[in-house]
């Protein structure tokens, strides 16, 4: 197939439509203000090396307000967390709310940004410690862009090049702070969805199946979005972010669904309730086909997530702490590069989880034995 044939091949058209939609959203963000451009300049240029260590509040979370839900005592709870860049910091607040209720999850399946927090949760860290791990870092502690390699890649026709950010820094900070922990060292069974780029298939790196892989390497692999972060070699293959394919990684939990009493699902990326954006009337608008093609950007994600929701059935409680608008387009990258919103995302996660726990308690009014809300 020639160049023209490659371009108009249906699946490649989807990529072109995606790029067009992303470009329009980025342009809209830049028209609204220059925050994204300023964030890129601060975080992905040599200026990042001069960043001071951030001031972290102590404590990060407000004092605990206990919430007792006896109907959940002794029950097995699983967590399925979507990607969503910086919005996945909401997982810290979700863990905090469960701590206040004296509850812990029995399994964690996560993808993309959620692995940054879910992996530390699986290692047994408290919500306060997970939040402090991330909020205390300088950007250069976990992001290592290499623009020289971009230039060399351009000269070589981008052979042996897959991303602006190397990923070494993230792996190093994990190893340093977790003492070189392996996937097999987690206290809670943990799965990270990854994408085998060579074979074009979704796989899971897990506590059970890959105990000898360094946790740092698994997390680095899970956030390696092509072009942005270099792919990671594990064994004979190159891997990247599994959220590129399956952004709500339910399979490990579904495989053992009968053993869980409750599944907490966290949507940090897709529209609320996995419903599509309504663009009714698009055919009569200027550039109608571009507006319609924008629907393709989330189509596969949404359909797969909806299927997972149906499979979970009544055991699922779906949390959506951060509005979809805060991770669309350029905001997806900005929320990862700039952690100024992460504390707020954590609070949103905390409130969302508290609301679900209160709702579960109210289904059995006699079980409510403590304050229900702040």
CSV table of C-alpha atoms in Angstrom, one decimal:
chain,number,residue,atom,x,y,z
A,1,UNK,CA,0.0,0.0,0.0
A,2,UNK,CA,1.4,3.4,-1.0
A,3,UNK,CA,1.5,6.6,1.0
A,4,UNK,CA,-1.9,7.8,0.0
A,5,UNK,CA,-3.3,4.4,0.7
A,6,UNK,CA,-1.8,4.4,4.2
A,7,UNK,CA,-3.2,7.8,5.0
A,8,UNK,CA,-6.8,6.9,4.0
A,9,UNK,CA,-6.8,3.5,5.5
A,10,UNK,CA,-9.8,3.6,8.0
A,11,UNK,CA,-7.9,3.1,11.2
A,12,UNK,CA,-5.2,5.6,10.2
A,13,UNK,CA,-8.0,8.1,9.5
A,14,UNK,CA,-9.1,7.7,13.1
A,15,UNK,CA,-5.6,8.8,14.2
A,16,UNK,CA,-5.7,11.8,11.9
A,17,UNK,CA,-9.0,12.8,13.3
A,18,UNK,CA,-7.7,12.4,16.8
A,19,UNK,CA,-4.7,14.6,16.1
A,20,UNK,CA,-7.0,17.2,14.5
A,21,UNK,CA,-9.3,17.2,17.5
A,22,UNK,CA,-6.4,17.4,19.9
A,23,UNK,CA,-4.8,20.3,17.9
A,24,UNK,CA,-8.1,22.2,18.0
A,25,UNK,CA,-8.4,21.7,21.8
A,26,UNK,CA,-4.8,22.8,22.4
A,27,UNK,CA,-5.3,25.9,20.2
A,28,UNK,CA,-8.4,26.7,22.2
A,29,UNK,CA,-6.5,26.4,25.5
A,30,UNK,CA,-3.8,28.7,24.1
A,31,UNK,CA,-6.3,31.2,23.0
A,32,UNK,CA,-8.0,31.2,26.5
A,33,UNK,CA,-4.7,31.8,28.3
A,34,UNK,CA,-1.0,31.0,28.1
A,35,UNK,CA,-0.9,28.7,31.1
A,36,UNK,CA,-0.2,25.6,29.1
A,37,UNK,CA,2.7,27.2,27.2
A,38,UNK,CA,4.1,28.6,30.4
A,39,UNK,CA,3.8,25.2,32.1
A,40,UNK,CA,5.7,23.6,29.2
A,41,UNK,CA,8.4,26.2,29.4
A,42,UNK,CA,8.8,25.7,33.2
A,43,UNK,CA,8.6,22.0,33.3
A,44,UNK,CA,10.1,20.7,30.1
A,45,UNK,CA,13.1,23.0,29.6
A,46,UNK,CA,16.3,23.5,31.6
A,47,UNK,CA,14.4,26.0,33.7
A,48,UNK,CA,13.0,23.0,35.7
A,49,UNK,CA,16.4,22.4,37.2
A,50,UNK,CA,16.1,25.7,39.2
A,51,UNK,CA,12.8,24.8,40.7
A,52,UNK,CA,12.8,24.8,44.5
A,53,UNK,CA,11.4,22.0,46.6
A,54,UNK,CA,7.7,22.7,47.1
A,55,UNK,CA,6.3,23.5,50.5
A,56,UNK,CA,4.0,20.7,51.6
A,57,UNK,CA,1.4,21.3,54.3
A,58,UNK,CA,1.8,19.2,57.4
A,59,UNK,CA,-0.5,17.4,57.7
A,60,UNK,CA,-1.7,17.2,54.2
A,61,UNK,CA,-5.2,16.0,55.1
A,62,UNK,CA,-7.6,17.4,57.7
A,63,UNK,CA,-8.0,15.5,60.9
A,64,UNK,CA,-9.9,12.2,60.5
A,65,UNK,CA,-13.6,12.2,60.9
A,66,UNK,CA,-14.4,8.5,61.6
A,67,UNK,CA,-17.2,6.8,59.6
A,68,UNK,CA,-18.3,3.3,60.6
A,69,UNK,CA,-20.0,1.1,58.0
A,70,UNK,CA,-20.3,-2.2,59.8
A,71,UNK,CA,-21.9,-3.8,56.7
A,72,UNK,CA,-18.5,-3.6,55.0
A,73,UNK,CA,-16.5,-5.0,57.8
A,74,UNK,CA,-14.7,-8.1,56.7
A,75,UNK,CA,-15.9,-7.7,53.1
A,76,UNK,CA,-13.5,-7.9,50.2
A,77,UNK,CA,-13.2,-4.7,48.2
A,78,UNK,CA,-11.4,-4.3,44.9
A,79,UNK,CA,-10.3,-1.1,43.3
A,80,UNK,CA,-10.3,-0.4,39.5
A,81,UNK,CA,-8.7,2.9,38.6
A,82,UNK,CA,-8.6,4.6,35.2
A,83,UNK,CA,-5.9,6.8,33.9
A,84,UNK,CA,-6.3,10.5,33.8
A,85,UNK,CA,-2.9,12.1,34.3
A,86,UNK,CA,-2.7,14.4,37.4
A,87,UNK,CA,-6.4,13.9,38.1
A,88,UNK,CA,-5.6,10.4,39.4
A,89,UNK,CA,-4.2,12.1,42.5
A,90,UNK,CA,-7.8,11.7,43.7
A,91,UNK,CA,-6.8,8.2,44.6
A,92,UNK,CA,-5.0,9.6,47.7
A,93,UNK,CA,-8.3,11.1,48.9
A,94,UNK,CA,-10.1,7.9,48.2
A,95,UNK,CA,-7.7,5.9,50.3
A,96,UNK,CA,-8.0,8.5,53.1
A,97,UNK,CA,-11.7,8.1,53.2
A,98,UNK,CA,-11.4,4.3,53.4
A,99,UNK,CA,-8.9,4.7,56.2
A,100,UNK,CA,-11.4,6.8,58.1
A,101,UNK,CA,-13.9,4.0,57.7
A,102,UNK,CA,-11.3,1.4,58.8
A,103,UNK,CA,-11.4,-0.3,55.4
A,104,UNK,CA,-8.8,-1.6,53.1
A,105,UNK,CA,-8.9,-2.9,49.5
A,106,UNK,CA,-8.0,-6.5,48.7
A,107,UNK,CA,-6.8,-5.8,45.1
A,108,UNK,CA,-5.9,-2.9,42.9
A,109,UNK,CA,-6.0,-2.7,39.1
A,110,UNK,CA,-4.7,0.6,37.6
A,111,UNK,CA,-3.5,2.1,34.5
A,112,UNK,CA,-1.5,5.1,33.4
A,113,UNK,CA,-1.4,7.9,36.0
A,114,UNK,CA,-3.3,5.8,38.5
A,115,UNK,CA,-0.3,3.5,38.8
A,116,UNK,CA,1.7,6.4,40.3
A,117,UNK,CA,-0.6,6.3,43.3
A,118,UNK,CA,-2.0,2.8,43.2
A,119,UNK,CA,1.4,1.2,43.3
A,120,UNK,CA,2.3,3.1,46.5
A,121,UNK,CA,-1.1,2.2,48.0
A,122,UNK,CA,-0.3,-1.5,47.2
A,123,UNK,CA,3.0,-1.2,49.0
A,124,UNK,CA,1.1,-0.3,52.2
A,125,UNK,CA,1.7,3.4,52.4
A,126,UNK,CA,-0.9,5.6,54.1
A,127,UNK,CA,-2.8,8.3,52.2
A,128,UNK,CA,-0.7,10.9,53.9
A,129,UNK,CA,2.5,9.2,52.9
A,130,UNK,CA,1.4,8.7,49.3
A,131,UNK,CA,0.4,12.4,49.0
A,132,UNK,CA,3.7,13.5,50.6
A,133,UNK,CA,5.7,11.3,48.3
A,134,UNK,CA,4.3,13.2,45.3
A,135,UNK,CA,3.7,16.7,46.6
A,136,UNK,CA,7.3,17.0,48.0
A,137,UNK,CA,9.0,16.3,44.6
A,138,UNK,CA,10.4,18.8,42.2
A,139,UNK,CA,9.4,18.3,38.6
A,140,UNK,CA,13.0,17.4,37.7
A,141,UNK,CA,12.8,14.6,40.3
A,142,UNK,CA,10.4,12.6,38.1
A,143,UNK,CA,10.5,14.2,34.7
A,144,UNK,CA,13.7,14.1,32.5
A,145,UNK,CA,13.1,15.6,29.1
A,146,UNK,CA,16.0,15.2,26.7
A,147,UNK,CA,15.8,17.7,23.9
A,148,UNK,CA,19.2,16.8,22.6
A,149,UNK,CA,17.9,13.3,21.9
A,150,UNK,CA,15.0,14.8,20.0
A,151,UNK,CA,17.5,16.6,17.8
A,152,UNK,CA,19.6,13.5,17.2
A,153,UNK,CA,16.4,11.6,16.5
A,154,UNK,CA,15.4,14.1,13.9
A,155,UNK,CA,18.7,13.7,12.1
A,156,UNK,CA,18.4,9.9,12.2
A,157,UNK,CA,14.8,9.9,11.0
A,158,UNK,CA,13.7,9.2,14.6
A,159,UNK,CA,15.2,5.8,14.6
A,160,UNK,CA,15.6,4.5,18.2
A,161,UNK,CA,13.5,7.4,19.5
A,162,UNK,CA,10.1,7.1,21.1
A,163,UNK,CA,9.5,10.1,23.5
A,164,UNK,CA,10.6,13.5,24.7
A,165,UNK,CA,10.9,12.3,28.3
A,166,UNK,CA,13.3,9.5,29.0
A,167,UNK,CA,11.7,8.1,32.2
A,168,UNK,CA,14.9,7.3,34.0
A,169,UNK,CA,14.2,9.9,36.7
A,170,UNK,CA,10.8,8.4,37.6
A,171,UNK,CA,12.3,4.9,37.9
A,172,UNK,CA,15.2,6.3,40.0
A,173,UNK,CA,13.0,8.2,42.5
A,174,UNK,CA,10.9,5.1,43.0
A,175,UNK,CA,13.8,2.9,43.6
A,176,UNK,CA,15.4,5.4,46.0
A,177,UNK,CA,12.3,5.9,48.1
A,178,UNK,CA,11.0,2.3,48.0
A,179,UNK,CA,14.3,0.6,48.4
A,180,UNK,CA,14.3,-1.2,45.1
A,181,UNK,CA,10.9,-2.8,45.8
A,182,UNK,CA,9.7,-5.6,43.4
A,183,UNK,CA,6.2,-6.2,42.2
A,184,UNK,CA,6.2,-9.3,44.4
A,185,UNK,CA,6.8,-7.1,47.5
A,186,UNK,CA,3.4,-5.3,47.4
A,187,UNK,CA,1.2,-5.9,50.4
A,188,UNK,CA,-1.9,-5.7,48.2
A,189,UNK,CA,-2.2,-7.6,44.9
A,190,UNK,CA,-1.5,-5.1,42.2
A,191,UNK,CA,-2.0,-5.0,38.4
A,192,UNK,CA,-0.7,-2.4,36.0
A,193,UNK,CA,-2.1,-2.5,32.5
A,194,UNK,CA,0.6,-2.1,29.8
A,195,UNK,CA,0.6,-2.2,26.0
A,196,UNK,CA,3.0,-4.5,24.2
A,197,UNK,CA,3.8,-2.3,21.3
A,198,UNK,CA,5.7,-4.9,19.4
A,199,UNK,CA,2.7,-7.4,19.4
A,200,UNK,CA,0.0,-4.7,19.7
A,201,UNK,CA,-1.7,-6.3,22.7
A,202,UNK,CA,-2.7,-5.4,26.2
A,203,UNK,CA,-1.0,-7.2,29.0
A,204,UNK,CA,-0.8,-6.8,32.8
A,205,UNK,CA,2.2,-6.6,35.0
A,206,UNK,CA,1.2,-7.9,38.4
A,207,UNK,CA,2.3,-9.0,41.9
A,208,UNK,CA,1.3,-12.6,41.1
A,209,UNK,CA,2.5,-13.1,37.6
A,210,UNK,CA,5.6,-10.9,37.5
A,211,UNK,CA,6.9,-10.8,41.1
A,212,UNK,CA,10.6,-10.3,40.0
A,213,UNK,CA,10.0,-7.1,38.0
A,214,UNK,CA,11.0,-3.9,39.8
A,215,UNK,CA,7.9,-1.9,40.9
A,216,UNK,CA,9.7,1.2,39.5
A,217,UNK,CA,10.0,-0.4,36.1
A,218,UNK,CA,6.4,-1.5,36.0
A,219,UNK,CA,5.2,2.0,36.9
A,220,UNK,CA,7.5,3.6,34.4
A,221,UNK,CA,6.2,1.3,31.7
A,222,UNK,CA,2.5,2.1,32.6
A,223,UNK,CA,2.9,5.8,32.1
A,224,UNK,CA,5.0,5.6,28.9
A,225,UNK,CA,2.8,7.4,26.4
A,226,UNK,CA,4.5,7.2,23.0
A,227,UNK,CA,6.0,10.5,21.8
A,228,UNK,CA,5.7,12.0,25.3
A,229,UNK,CA,7.6,9.3,27.3
A,230,UNK,CA,10.1,6.7,25.9
A,231,UNK,CA,8.8,3.1,25.7
A,232,UNK,CA,10.2,0.6,28.1
A,233,UNK,CA,12.0,-2.7,27.3
A,234,UNK,CA,10.9,-5.7,29.4
A,235,UNK,CA,12.4,-8.9,28.1
A,236,UNK,CA,12.3,-9.0,24.4
A,237,UNK,CA,9.6,-6.4,23.9
A,238,UNK,CA,9.0,-2.7,24.1
A,239,UNK,CA,6.0,-1.6,26.2
A,240,UNK,CA,4.0,1.5,26.8
A,241,UNK,CA,1.0,2.9,28.6
A,242,UNK,CA,-1.9,0.4,28.5
A,243,UNK,CA,-4.3,3.2,28.9
A,244,UNK,CA,-3.8,3.9,25.2
A,245,UNK,CA,-6.1,0.9,24.7
A,246,UNK,CA,-7.9,0.1,27.9
A,247,UNK,CA,-8.3,3.2,30.2
A,248,UNK,CA,-10.5,1.4,32.7
A,249,UNK,CA,-8.6,-1.9,33.4
A,250,UNK,CA,-11.2,-4.2,34.7
A,251,UNK,CA,-10.0,-7.6,33.5
A,252,UNK,CA,-8.0,-8.6,36.6
A,253,UNK,CA,-10.9,-7.8,38.9
A,254,UNK,CA,-13.5,-9.4,36.6
A,255,UNK,CA,-11.5,-12.6,36.5
A,256,UNK,CA,-12.1,-13.0,40.2
A,257,UNK,CA,-15.3,-11.0,40.6
A,258,UNK,CA,-17.0,-13.7,42.6
A,259,UNK,CA,-14.4,-13.3,45.4
A,260,UNK,CA,-15.2,-9.5,45.9
A,261,UNK,CA,-18.2,-8.0,47.6
A,262,UNK,CA,-17.7,-4.5,46.3
A,263,UNK,CA,-15.7,-2.9,43.4
A,264,UNK,CA,-14.8,0.8,43.7
A,265,UNK,CA,-14.3,2.1,40.2
A,266,UNK,CA,-12.6,5.4,39.6
A,267,UNK,CA,-13.1,7.4,36.4
A,268,UNK,CA,-10.5,10.2,36.2
A,269,UNK,CA,-10.5,10.6,32.4
A,270,UNK,CA,-13.7,9.9,30.5
A,271,UNK,CA,-17.0,11.9,30.5
A,272,UNK,CA,-19.2,11.3,33.6
A,273,UNK,CA,-20.8,7.8,33.7
A,274,UNK,CA,-18.9,6.9,30.6
A,275,UNK,CA,-21.5,8.8,28.5
A,276,UNK,CA,-20.5,10.3,25.2
A,277,UNK,CA,-20.5,14.0,24.5
A,278,UNK,CA,-23.7,15.0,22.8
A,279,UNK,CA,-22.9,16.9,19.6
A,280,UNK,CA,-26.4,16.7,18.1
A,281,UNK,CA,-26.9,19.1,15.2
A,282,UNK,CA,-23.2,18.8,14.1
A,283,UNK,CA,-24.2,18.2,10.5
A,284,UNK,CA,-25.5,21.8,10.1
A,285,UNK,CA,-22.4,23.4,11.7
A,286,UNK,CA,-19.3,24.8,9.9
A,287,UNK,CA,-16.6,22.1,9.5
A,288,UNK,CA,-19.2,19.6,10.4
A,289,UNK,CA,-17.1,16.5,9.7
A,290,UNK,CA,-14.4,17.7,12.0
A,291,UNK,CA,-16.9,18.1,14.8
A,292,UNK,CA,-18.2,14.6,14.2
A,293,UNK,CA,-14.8,13.1,13.9
A,294,UNK,CA,-14.0,14.4,17.3
A,295,UNK,CA,-16.4,11.8,18.7
A,296,UNK,CA,-13.9,9.1,17.6
A,297,UNK,CA,-11.3,10.3,20.2
A,298,UNK,CA,-13.1,8.6,23.1
A,299,UNK,CA,-15.3,6.2,21.2
A,300,UNK,CA,-13.3,3.0,21.8
A,301,UNK,CA,-12.5,3.9,25.4
A,302,UNK,CA,-16.1,4.6,26.2
A,303,UNK,CA,-17.5,1.4,24.6
A,304,UNK,CA,-14.9,-0.7,26.4
A,305,UNK,CA,-15.5,1.0,29.7
A,306,UNK,CA,-19.3,0.6,29.4
A,307,UNK,CA,-18.8,-3.1,28.7
A,308,UNK,CA,-16.7,-3.3,31.9
A,309,UNK,CA,-19.5,-1.5,33.9
A,310,UNK,CA,-22.1,-4.0,32.7
A,311,UNK,CA,-19.8,-6.9,33.6
A,312,UNK,CA,-19.3,-5.5,37.1
A,313,UNK,CA,-23.0,-5.3,37.6
A,314,UNK,CA,-24.4,-4.3,41.0
A,315,UNK,CA,-21.0,-4.7,42.7
A,316,UNK,CA,-19.7,-1.6,41.2
A,317,UNK,CA,-19.7,1.9,42.7
A,318,UNK,CA,-18.3,4.3,40.2
A,319,UNK,CA,-16.5,7.5,41.5
A,320,UNK,CA,-15.8,10.5,39.2
A,321,UNK,CA,-14.1,13.0,41.5
A,322,UNK,CA,-12.5,15.3,38.9
A,323,UNK,CA,-14.7,16.8,36.1
A,324,UNK,CA,-13.9,15.6,32.6
A,325,UNK,CA,-13.2,19.2,31.5
A,326,UNK,CA,-10.2,19.3,33.7
A,327,UNK,CA,-8.3,16.6,31.8
A,328,UNK,CA,-9.4,17.3,28.2
A,329,UNK,CA,-6.9,18.2,25.5
A,330,UNK,CA,-3.9,20.1,26.7
A,331,UNK,CA,-5.1,20.0,30.3
A,332,UNK,CA,-4.3,16.3,30.4
A,333,UNK,CA,-0.6,17.1,30.0
A,334,UNK,CA,-0.7,20.2,32.1
A,335,UNK,CA,-2.3,18.4,35.1
A,336,UNK,CA,0.7,16.0,35.1
A,337,UNK,CA,3.4,18.7,34.6
A,338,UNK,CA,2.0,21.1,37.1
A,339,UNK,CA,1.0,19.6,40.5
A,340,UNK,CA,-0.6,22.7,41.9
A,341,UNK,CA,-4.0,21.1,41.5
A,342,UNK,CA,-3.2,17.8,43.0
A,343,UNK,CA,-4.1,18.7,46.5
A,344,UNK,CA,-7.5,19.8,45.3
A,345,UNK,CA,-7.9,16.6,43.3
A,346,UNK,CA,-7.1,14.6,46.5
A,347,UNK,CA,-9.8,16.5,48.4
A,348,UNK,CA,-12.3,15.8,45.6
A,349,UNK,CA,-11.4,12.1,45.8
A,350,UNK,CA,-11.9,12.1,49.6
A,351,UNK,CA,-15.3,13.6,49.4
A,352,UNK,CA,-16.4,11.3,46.5
A,353,UNK,CA,-15.4,8.2,48.5
A,354,UNK,CA,-17.0,9.6,51.7
A,355,UNK,CA,-20.3,10.1,49.8
A,356,UNK,CA,-20.3,6.5,48.5
A,357,UNK,CA,-19.6,5.2,52.0
A,358,UNK,CA,-22.4,7.3,53.5
A,359,UNK,CA,-24.7,6.0,50.8
A,360,UNK,CA,-23.8,2.4,51.5
A,361,UNK,CA,-24.3,3.0,55.2
A,362,UNK,CA,-27.7,4.5,54.6
A,363,UNK,CA,-28.8,1.4,52.7
A,364,UNK,CA,-28.6,-0.2,56.2
A,365,UNK,CA,-29.5,2.7,58.6
A,366,UNK,CA,-28.8,0.7,61.7
A,367,UNK,CA,-25.2,0.4,60.6
A,368,UNK,CA,-24.4,4.1,60.8
A,369,UNK,CA,-22.6,4.6,64.1
A,370,UNK,CA,-20.5,7.7,63.5
A,371,UNK,CA,-20.5,11.0,61.8
A,372,UNK,CA,-21.6,10.6,58.2
A,373,UNK,CA,-19.9,13.7,56.7
A,374,UNK,CA,-17.8,16.6,57.4
